[in-house]
Coordinates of C-alpha atoms and ligand atoms in Angstrom, one line a residue:
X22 CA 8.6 -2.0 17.0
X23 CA 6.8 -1.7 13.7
X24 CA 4.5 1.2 13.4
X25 CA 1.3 0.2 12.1
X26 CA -0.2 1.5 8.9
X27 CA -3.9 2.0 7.6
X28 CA -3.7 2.9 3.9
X29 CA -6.9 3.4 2.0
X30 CA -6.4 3.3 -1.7
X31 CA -9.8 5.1 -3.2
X32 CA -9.1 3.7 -6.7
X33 CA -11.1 5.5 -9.3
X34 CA -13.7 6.6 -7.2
X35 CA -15.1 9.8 -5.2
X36 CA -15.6 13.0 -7.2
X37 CA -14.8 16.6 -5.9
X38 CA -17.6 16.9 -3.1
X39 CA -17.5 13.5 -2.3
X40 CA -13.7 14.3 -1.4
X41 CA -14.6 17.3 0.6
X42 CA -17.5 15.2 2.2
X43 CA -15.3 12.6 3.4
X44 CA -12.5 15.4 4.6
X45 CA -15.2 17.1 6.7
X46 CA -16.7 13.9 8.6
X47 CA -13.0 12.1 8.7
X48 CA -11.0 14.3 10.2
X49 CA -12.7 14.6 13.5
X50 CA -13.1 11.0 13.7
X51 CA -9.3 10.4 13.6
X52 CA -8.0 13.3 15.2
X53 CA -6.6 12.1 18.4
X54 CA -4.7 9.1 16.7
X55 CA -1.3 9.3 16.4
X56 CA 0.1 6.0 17.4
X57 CA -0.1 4.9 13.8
X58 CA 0.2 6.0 10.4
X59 CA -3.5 6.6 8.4
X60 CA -3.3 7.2 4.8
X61 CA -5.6 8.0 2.0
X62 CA -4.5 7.8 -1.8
X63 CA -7.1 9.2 -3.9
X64 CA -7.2 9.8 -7.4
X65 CA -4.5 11.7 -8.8
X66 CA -6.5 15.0 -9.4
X67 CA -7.3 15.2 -5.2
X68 CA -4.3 14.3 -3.7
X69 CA -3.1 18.5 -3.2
X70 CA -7.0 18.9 -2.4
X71 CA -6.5 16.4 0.3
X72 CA -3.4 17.2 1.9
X73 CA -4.6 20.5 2.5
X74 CA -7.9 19.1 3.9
X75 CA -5.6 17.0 6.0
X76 CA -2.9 19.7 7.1
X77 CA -3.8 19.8 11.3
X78 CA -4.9 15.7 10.6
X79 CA -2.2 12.9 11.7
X80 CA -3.7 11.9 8.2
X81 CA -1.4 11.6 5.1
X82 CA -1.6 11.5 1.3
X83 CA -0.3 9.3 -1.7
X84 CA -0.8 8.6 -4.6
X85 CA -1.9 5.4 -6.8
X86 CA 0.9 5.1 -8.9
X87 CA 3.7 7.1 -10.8
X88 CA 6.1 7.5 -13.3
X89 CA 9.9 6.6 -13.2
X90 CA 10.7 9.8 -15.4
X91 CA 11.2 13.1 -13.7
X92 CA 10.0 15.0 -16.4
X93 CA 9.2 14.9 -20.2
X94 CA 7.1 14.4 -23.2
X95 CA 4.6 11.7 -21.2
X96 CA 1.8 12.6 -21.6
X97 CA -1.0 11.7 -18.9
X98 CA 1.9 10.6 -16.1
X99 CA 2.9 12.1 -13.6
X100 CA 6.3 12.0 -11.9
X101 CA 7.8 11.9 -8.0
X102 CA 8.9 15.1 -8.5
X103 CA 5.7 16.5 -8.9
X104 CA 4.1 14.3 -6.1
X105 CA 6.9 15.6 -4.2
X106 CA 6.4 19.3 -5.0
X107 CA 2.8 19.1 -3.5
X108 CA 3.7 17.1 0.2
X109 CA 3.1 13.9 -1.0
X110 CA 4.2 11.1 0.9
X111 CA 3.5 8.1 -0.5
X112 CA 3.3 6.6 -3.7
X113 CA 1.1 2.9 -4.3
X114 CA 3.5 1.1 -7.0
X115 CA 2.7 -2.3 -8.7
X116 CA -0.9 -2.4 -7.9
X117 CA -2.8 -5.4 -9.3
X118 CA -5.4 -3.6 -11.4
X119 CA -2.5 -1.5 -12.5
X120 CA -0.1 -4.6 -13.2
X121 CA -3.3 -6.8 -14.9
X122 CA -4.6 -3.7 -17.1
X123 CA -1.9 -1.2 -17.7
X124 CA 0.8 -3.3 -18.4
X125 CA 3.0 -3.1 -15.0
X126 CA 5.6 -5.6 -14.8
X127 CA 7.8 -6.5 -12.2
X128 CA 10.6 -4.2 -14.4
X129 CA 8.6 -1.1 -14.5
X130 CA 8.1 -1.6 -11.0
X131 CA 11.5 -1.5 -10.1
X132 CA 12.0 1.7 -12.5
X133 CA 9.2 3.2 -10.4
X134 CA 10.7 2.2 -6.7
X135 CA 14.1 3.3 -7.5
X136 CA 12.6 6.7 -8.7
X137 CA 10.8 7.5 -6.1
X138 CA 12.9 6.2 -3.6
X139 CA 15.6 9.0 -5.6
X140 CA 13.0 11.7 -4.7
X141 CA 12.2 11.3 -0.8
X142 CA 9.0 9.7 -1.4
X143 CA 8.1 6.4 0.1
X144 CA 6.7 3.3 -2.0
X145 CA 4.3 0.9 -1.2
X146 CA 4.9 -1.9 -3.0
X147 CA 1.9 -4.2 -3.8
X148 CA 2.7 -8.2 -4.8
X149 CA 0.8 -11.0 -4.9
X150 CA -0.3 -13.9 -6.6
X151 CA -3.6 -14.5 -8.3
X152 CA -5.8 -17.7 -7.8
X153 CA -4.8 -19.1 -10.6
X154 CA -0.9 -19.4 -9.2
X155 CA -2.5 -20.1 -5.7
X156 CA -4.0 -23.0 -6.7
X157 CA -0.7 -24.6 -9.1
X158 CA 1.6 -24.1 -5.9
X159 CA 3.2 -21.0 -7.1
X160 CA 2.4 -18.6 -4.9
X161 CA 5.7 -18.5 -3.3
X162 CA 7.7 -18.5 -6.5
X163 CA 6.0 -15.5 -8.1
X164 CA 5.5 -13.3 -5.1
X165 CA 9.9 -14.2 -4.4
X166 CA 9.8 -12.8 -7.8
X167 CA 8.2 -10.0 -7.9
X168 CA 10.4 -8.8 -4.5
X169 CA 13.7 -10.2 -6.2
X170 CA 13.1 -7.9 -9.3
X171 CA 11.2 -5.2 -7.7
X172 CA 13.5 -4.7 -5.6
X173 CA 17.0 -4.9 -7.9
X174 CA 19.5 -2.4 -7.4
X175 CA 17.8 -0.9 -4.1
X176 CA 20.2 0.2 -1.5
X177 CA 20.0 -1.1 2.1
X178 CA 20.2 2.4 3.0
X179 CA 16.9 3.1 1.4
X180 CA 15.2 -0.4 2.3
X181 CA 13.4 1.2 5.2
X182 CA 12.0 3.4 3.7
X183 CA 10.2 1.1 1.4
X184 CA 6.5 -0.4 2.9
X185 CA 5.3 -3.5 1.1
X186 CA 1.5 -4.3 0.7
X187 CA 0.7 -8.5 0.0
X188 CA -2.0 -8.5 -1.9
X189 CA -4.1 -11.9 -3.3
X190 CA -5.6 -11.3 -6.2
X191 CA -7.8 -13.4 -5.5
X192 CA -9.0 -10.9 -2.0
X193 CA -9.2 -7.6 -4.0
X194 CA -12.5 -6.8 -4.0
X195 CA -14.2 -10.1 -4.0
X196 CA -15.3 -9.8 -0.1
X197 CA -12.5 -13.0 0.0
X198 CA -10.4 -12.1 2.4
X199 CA -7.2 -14.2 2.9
X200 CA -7.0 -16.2 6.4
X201 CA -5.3 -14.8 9.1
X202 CA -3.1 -18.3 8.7
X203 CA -2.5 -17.8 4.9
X204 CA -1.5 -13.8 5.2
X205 CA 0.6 -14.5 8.1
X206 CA 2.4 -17.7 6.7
X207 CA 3.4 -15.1 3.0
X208 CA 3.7 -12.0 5.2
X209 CA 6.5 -14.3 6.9
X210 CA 8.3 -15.2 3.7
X211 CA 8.5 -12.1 2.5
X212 CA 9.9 -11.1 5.4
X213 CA 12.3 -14.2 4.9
X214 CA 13.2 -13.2 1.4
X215 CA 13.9 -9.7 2.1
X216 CA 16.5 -11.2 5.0
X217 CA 18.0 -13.1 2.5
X218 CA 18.3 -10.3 -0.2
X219 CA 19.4 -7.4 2.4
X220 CA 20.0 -8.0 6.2
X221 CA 17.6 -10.4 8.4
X222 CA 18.2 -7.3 11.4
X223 CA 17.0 -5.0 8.3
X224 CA 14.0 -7.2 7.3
X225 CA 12.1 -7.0 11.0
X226 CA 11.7 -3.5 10.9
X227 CA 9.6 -3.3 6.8
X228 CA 6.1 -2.6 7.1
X229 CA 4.7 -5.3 5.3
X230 CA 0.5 -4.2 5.0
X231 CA -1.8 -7.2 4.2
X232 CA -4.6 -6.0 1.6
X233 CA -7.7 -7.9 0.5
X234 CA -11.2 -7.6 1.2
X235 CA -10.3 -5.8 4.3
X236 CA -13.0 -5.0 6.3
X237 CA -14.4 -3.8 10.3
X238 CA -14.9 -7.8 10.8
X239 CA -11.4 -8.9 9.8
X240 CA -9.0 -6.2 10.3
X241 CA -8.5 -7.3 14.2
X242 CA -7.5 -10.7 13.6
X243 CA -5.0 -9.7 10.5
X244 CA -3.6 -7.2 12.9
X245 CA -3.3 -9.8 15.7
X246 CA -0.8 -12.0 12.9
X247 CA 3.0 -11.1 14.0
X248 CA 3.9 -10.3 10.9
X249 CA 0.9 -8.1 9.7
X250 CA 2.0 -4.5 10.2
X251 CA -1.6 -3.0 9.0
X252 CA -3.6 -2.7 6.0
X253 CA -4.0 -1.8 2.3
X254 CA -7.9 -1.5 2.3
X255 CA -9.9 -0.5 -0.9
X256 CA -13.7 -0.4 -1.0
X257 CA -13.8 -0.3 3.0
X258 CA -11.8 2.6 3.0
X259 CA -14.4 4.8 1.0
X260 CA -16.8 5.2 4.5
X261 CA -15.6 7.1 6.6
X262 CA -17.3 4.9 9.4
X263 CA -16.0 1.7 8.0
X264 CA -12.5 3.4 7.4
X265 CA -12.7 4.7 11.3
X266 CA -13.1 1.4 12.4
X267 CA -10.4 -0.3 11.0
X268 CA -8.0 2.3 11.8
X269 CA -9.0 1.9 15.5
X270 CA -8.3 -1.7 15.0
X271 CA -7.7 -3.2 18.6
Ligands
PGA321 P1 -10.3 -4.2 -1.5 O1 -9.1 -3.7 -2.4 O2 -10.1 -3.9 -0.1 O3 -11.5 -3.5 -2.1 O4 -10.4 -5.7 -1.7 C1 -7.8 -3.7 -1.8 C2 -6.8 -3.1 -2.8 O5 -7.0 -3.3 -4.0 O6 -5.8 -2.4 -2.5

Protein backbone atom coordinates (compact mmCIF):
# COMPACT_ATOMS: atom_id res chain seq x y z
CA UNK A 1 0.00 0.00 0.00
CA UNK A 2 3.11 2.07 0.36
CA UNK A 3 4.58 3.30 -2.81
CA UNK A 4 8.07 2.72 -3.05
CA UNK A 5 10.65 5.40 -3.41
CA UNK A 6 14.29 5.56 -5.00
CA UNK A 7 15.88 8.85 -4.03
CA UNK A 8 19.40 9.57 -5.08
CA UNK A 9 20.92 12.37 -3.26
CA UNK A 10 24.15 13.56 -5.59
CA UNK A 11 25.66 15.54 -2.66
CA UNK A 12 28.32 17.89 -3.94
CA UNK A 13 29.04 16.22 -6.86
CA UNK A 14 28.54 16.21 -10.87
CA UNK A 15 29.26 19.46 -12.71
CA UNK A 16 27.15 20.93 -15.66
CA UNK A 17 27.89 18.17 -18.39
CA UNK A 18 28.13 15.55 -16.08
CA UNK A 19 24.36 16.55 -15.27
CA UNK A 20 23.41 16.58 -18.86
CA UNK A 21 25.43 13.24 -19.27
CA UNK A 22 23.52 11.43 -16.77
CA UNK A 23 20.04 13.08 -18.09
CA UNK A 24 20.77 11.78 -21.64
CA UNK A 25 21.70 7.96 -20.63
CA UNK A 26 19.04 7.93 -17.55
CA UNK A 27 16.07 8.75 -18.96
CA UNK A 28 15.73 6.01 -21.44
CA UNK A 29 16.67 3.58 -18.91
CA UNK A 30 13.80 4.47 -16.56
CA UNK A 31 11.31 5.38 -18.85
CA UNK A 32 8.68 2.80 -18.66
CA UNK A 33 8.69 2.77 -14.67
CA UNK A 34 5.95 4.17 -13.07
CA UNK A 35 5.03 1.90 -10.36
CA UNK A 36 7.31 3.86 -8.01
CA UNK A 37 8.65 7.08 -7.29
CA UNK A 38 12.56 7.78 -8.73
CA UNK A 39 14.15 10.88 -7.49
CA UNK A 40 17.28 12.73 -8.02
CA UNK A 41 18.44 15.69 -5.75
CA UNK A 42 21.30 17.36 -7.16
CA UNK A 43 23.12 20.26 -6.20
CA UNK A 44 21.21 23.26 -5.81
CA UNK A 45 22.41 25.06 -8.97
CA UNK A 46 20.81 21.89 -11.33
CA UNK A 47 17.78 21.14 -9.82
CA UNK A 48 15.65 23.58 -12.73
CA UNK A 49 18.30 22.06 -15.24
CA UNK A 50 17.11 18.70 -14.20
CA UNK A 51 13.51 18.99 -14.00
CA UNK A 52 13.44 20.12 -17.42
CA UNK A 53 15.77 17.30 -18.50
CA UNK A 54 13.23 15.11 -16.65
CA UNK A 55 9.86 16.77 -17.93
CA UNK A 56 8.40 13.47 -20.22
CA UNK A 57 10.52 11.14 -17.30
CA UNK A 58 8.40 9.54 -14.35
CA UNK A 59 11.60 11.07 -12.79
CA UNK A 60 11.43 13.88 -10.16
CA UNK A 61 13.61 16.59 -8.52
CA UNK A 62 14.56 17.85 -4.88
CA UNK A 63 16.63 19.42 -3.43
CA UNK A 64 19.38 18.82 -0.55
CA UNK A 65 18.25 21.04 1.92
CA UNK A 66 16.53 24.52 2.52
CA UNK A 67 15.76 27.32 4.42
CA UNK A 68 12.74 27.90 6.92
CA UNK A 69 12.50 31.65 5.73
CA UNK A 70 10.49 32.57 2.75
CA UNK A 71 12.47 35.28 1.81
CA UNK A 72 15.12 37.80 3.14
CA UNK A 73 18.54 39.09 3.87
CA UNK A 74 20.19 35.27 3.82
CA UNK A 75 22.53 35.22 2.03
CA UNK A 76 23.58 31.75 0.22
CA UNK A 77 20.00 29.99 1.19
CA UNK A 78 17.51 29.30 -0.53
CA UNK A 79 13.85 29.03 0.51
CA UNK A 80 10.64 26.57 -0.41
CA UNK A 81 9.23 29.24 -2.11
CA UNK A 82 11.80 29.32 -4.56
CA UNK A 83 12.16 25.50 -4.84
CA UNK A 84 8.50 25.74 -5.30
CA UNK A 85 8.56 28.30 -8.06
CA UNK A 86 10.78 26.08 -10.23
CA UNK A 87 8.57 22.40 -9.83
CA UNK A 88 10.38 21.08 -7.16
CA UNK A 89 9.09 18.40 -5.30
CA UNK A 90 11.06 17.37 -2.72
CA UNK A 91 13.24 18.83 -0.24
CA UNK A 92 16.13 16.35 1.78
CA UNK A 93 16.05 18.02 5.41
CA UNK A 94 18.27 17.06 8.40
CA UNK A 95 20.85 15.23 6.48
CA UNK A 96 23.84 13.92 8.44
CA UNK A 97 26.66 15.78 6.72
CA UNK A 98 24.38 18.71 6.89
CA UNK A 99 23.47 18.17 10.76
CA UNK A 100 27.53 17.06 11.67
CA UNK A 101 29.00 20.15 9.65
CA UNK A 102 26.57 22.89 9.21
CA UNK A 103 25.18 23.06 12.37
CA UNK A 104 21.49 21.26 11.89
CA UNK A 105 19.87 20.45 14.94
CA UNK A 106 16.89 18.67 15.56
CA UNK A 107 15.17 22.52 16.06
CA UNK A 108 16.19 23.85 12.82
CA UNK A 109 14.93 20.77 11.38
CA UNK A 110 11.59 21.27 12.59
CA UNK A 111 11.71 25.04 11.34
CA UNK A 112 12.64 23.52 7.99
CA UNK A 113 9.69 20.64 7.88
CA UNK A 114 7.03 22.98 8.98
CA UNK A 115 8.14 25.49 6.17
CA UNK A 116 8.13 23.43 3.60
CA UNK A 117 5.32 21.45 4.51
CA UNK A 118 3.55 25.41 4.53
CA UNK A 119 4.59 25.59 0.78
CA UNK A 120 3.38 22.16 -0.93
CA UNK A 121 6.65 20.75 -0.90
CA UNK A 122 7.34 17.36 0.48
CA UNK A 123 10.24 16.59 3.18
CA UNK A 124 12.38 13.82 3.51
CA UNK A 125 13.43 13.70 6.76
CA UNK A 126 16.83 12.00 7.41
CA UNK A 127 17.62 10.63 11.29
CA UNK A 128 19.82 8.39 12.61
CA UNK A 129 22.25 7.55 14.99
CA UNK A 130 26.02 7.50 14.57
CA UNK A 131 28.31 4.50 15.83
CA UNK A 132 29.16 6.00 18.61
CA UNK A 133 25.34 6.01 20.07
CA UNK A 134 24.94 2.55 18.32
CA UNK A 135 27.38 1.10 20.32
CA UNK A 136 26.30 2.96 24.09
CA UNK A 137 22.61 1.55 23.49
CA UNK A 138 21.23 4.74 22.36
CA UNK A 139 20.17 4.38 19.18
CA UNK A 140 16.62 4.20 20.00
CA UNK A 141 16.62 7.17 22.34
CA UNK A 142 18.17 9.64 19.90
CA UNK A 143 16.61 8.65 16.64
CA UNK A 144 12.79 8.91 19.09
CA UNK A 145 14.33 12.24 19.54
CA UNK A 146 15.08 13.45 16.60
CA UNK A 147 11.25 12.38 15.32
CA UNK A 148 9.68 13.81 18.68
CA UNK A 149 11.32 17.28 17.89
CA UNK A 150 11.47 17.11 14.28
CA UNK A 151 8.33 16.61 14.05
CA UNK A 152 6.68 19.27 16.88
CA UNK A 153 3.83 21.12 15.95
CA UNK A 154 3.14 19.04 12.53
CA UNK A 155 -0.41 18.58 11.72
CA UNK A 156 -1.81 15.04 11.13
CA UNK A 157 -3.26 16.57 8.16
CA UNK A 158 0.19 17.10 6.70
CA UNK A 159 1.90 13.81 8.19
CA UNK A 160 1.45 12.06 4.89
CA UNK A 161 2.99 14.13 3.14
CA UNK A 162 6.13 13.84 4.99
CA UNK A 163 8.77 10.68 3.82
CA UNK A 164 11.34 9.84 6.41
CA UNK A 165 14.84 8.46 5.32
CA UNK A 166 16.82 6.19 8.53
CA UNK A 167 20.04 6.79 7.99
CA UNK A 168 23.22 5.24 10.26
CA UNK A 169 25.87 7.27 10.31
CA UNK A 170 27.74 4.77 10.54
CA UNK A 171 26.41 3.28 6.62
CA UNK A 172 26.87 6.69 4.81
CA UNK A 173 29.46 6.17 2.65
CA UNK A 174 31.55 3.67 4.35
CA UNK A 175 30.33 0.64 1.98
CA UNK A 176 28.70 -0.50 5.62
CA UNK A 177 25.54 -1.10 4.98
CA UNK A 178 23.03 -1.71 7.88
CA UNK A 179 21.54 -5.44 8.00
CA UNK A 180 18.41 -6.12 6.65
CA UNK A 181 17.57 -7.23 10.59
CA UNK A 182 18.96 -3.87 12.05
CA UNK A 183 17.06 -1.48 9.36
CA UNK A 184 13.97 -3.39 9.60
CA UNK A 185 13.91 -3.71 13.53
CA UNK A 186 14.54 0.88 13.61
CA UNK A 187 12.40 1.29 10.42
CA UNK A 188 9.68 -0.60 12.82
CA UNK A 189 10.15 1.81 15.74
CA UNK A 190 9.89 4.63 13.89
CA UNK A 191 6.98 3.53 12.62
CA UNK A 192 5.92 2.76 16.36
CA UNK A 193 6.84 6.25 17.46
CA UNK A 194 5.12 7.98 14.81
CA UNK A 195 1.81 5.79 16.02
CA UNK A 196 2.29 6.91 19.18
CA UNK A 197 2.81 10.71 18.40
CA UNK A 198 -0.06 10.82 15.54
CA UNK A 199 -2.44 7.82 14.64
CA UNK A 200 -1.08 4.03 14.46
CA UNK A 201 -3.78 3.89 11.06
CA UNK A 202 -1.72 7.14 10.03
CA UNK A 203 1.72 5.75 10.74
CA UNK A 204 1.30 2.49 8.06
CA UNK A 205 0.96 4.57 5.29
CA UNK A 206 4.74 7.02 5.85
CA UNK A 207 7.35 6.20 3.59
CA UNK A 208 10.02 5.45 5.66
CA UNK A 209 13.44 5.11 2.98
CA UNK A 210 16.39 3.18 4.51
CA UNK A 211 19.77 4.97 3.37
CA UNK A 212 23.34 3.68 3.89
CA UNK A 213 25.80 2.27 1.68
CA UNK A 214 22.99 1.31 -0.62
CA UNK A 215 24.02 -0.50 -3.37
CA UNK A 216 22.86 -3.24 -6.68
CA UNK A 217 23.91 -6.12 -4.01
CA UNK A 218 21.79 -4.89 -1.13
CA UNK A 219 18.93 -2.98 -2.24
CA UNK A 220 16.74 -6.37 -2.84
CA UNK A 221 16.92 -7.65 0.49
CA UNK A 222 16.27 -4.02 2.26
CA UNK A 223 13.34 -3.83 -0.07
CA UNK A 224 12.24 -7.41 0.93
CA UNK A 225 12.05 -5.83 4.99
CA UNK A 226 8.23 -4.99 5.64
CA UNK A 227 8.85 -1.90 6.77
CA UNK A 228 11.50 -0.65 4.16
CA UNK A 229 9.52 1.51 1.71
CA UNK A 230 12.76 2.20 -0.66
CA UNK A 231 15.97 3.97 -0.55
CA UNK A 232 18.03 7.12 0.15
CA UNK A 233 21.13 6.14 -1.92
CA UNK A 234 24.29 8.47 -2.27
CA UNK A 235 27.36 7.45 -4.15
CA UNK A 236 25.41 4.49 -5.95
CA UNK A 237 23.15 6.84 -7.22
CA UNK A 238 25.83 8.84 -9.33
CA UNK A 239 25.86 5.77 -12.21
CA UNK A 240 23.31 5.70 -14.04
CA UNK A 241 23.74 1.83 -14.37
CA UNK A 242 24.12 1.36 -10.71
CA UNK A 243 21.17 3.89 -10.05
CA UNK A 244 19.05 1.68 -12.79
CA UNK A 245 19.53 -1.25 -10.96
CA UNK A 246 18.40 -0.37 -7.73
CA UNK A 247 15.46 1.36 -8.97
CA UNK A 248 14.43 -1.95 -10.76
CA UNK A 249 14.87 -3.58 -7.37
CA UNK A 250 12.89 -6.89 -7.49
P1 LIG B 1 25.75 6.53 0.62
O1 LIG B 1 25.06 7.87 1.14
O2 LIG B 1 24.73 5.77 -0.17
O3 LIG B 1 26.89 7.01 -0.24
O4 LIG B 1 26.21 5.77 1.82
C1 LIG B 1 23.72 7.87 1.58
C2 LIG B 1 23.31 9.26 2.01
O5 LIG B 1 24.12 9.98 2.58
O6 LIG B 1 22.14 9.68 1.79
Amino acid sequence: MRRAMLAGNWKMFKNAREVDAFADDFIPLIETVHDRDILICPACIYIQRLIEAFRESPAKVGAQNVYWEDAGAYTGEISAPMLKSIGAQYAIIGHSERREYFNETNASVNKKILAVLKHGLNPIVCIGETLEERESQKAFDVIGLQIREGLTGLGIDLLQEIVIAYEPVWAIGTGKTATPDIAQEVHHYIRDVLAELFDNEYAQTIRILYGGSVKPENIDILMAQPDIDGALVGGASLDTKTFERIVKFQ
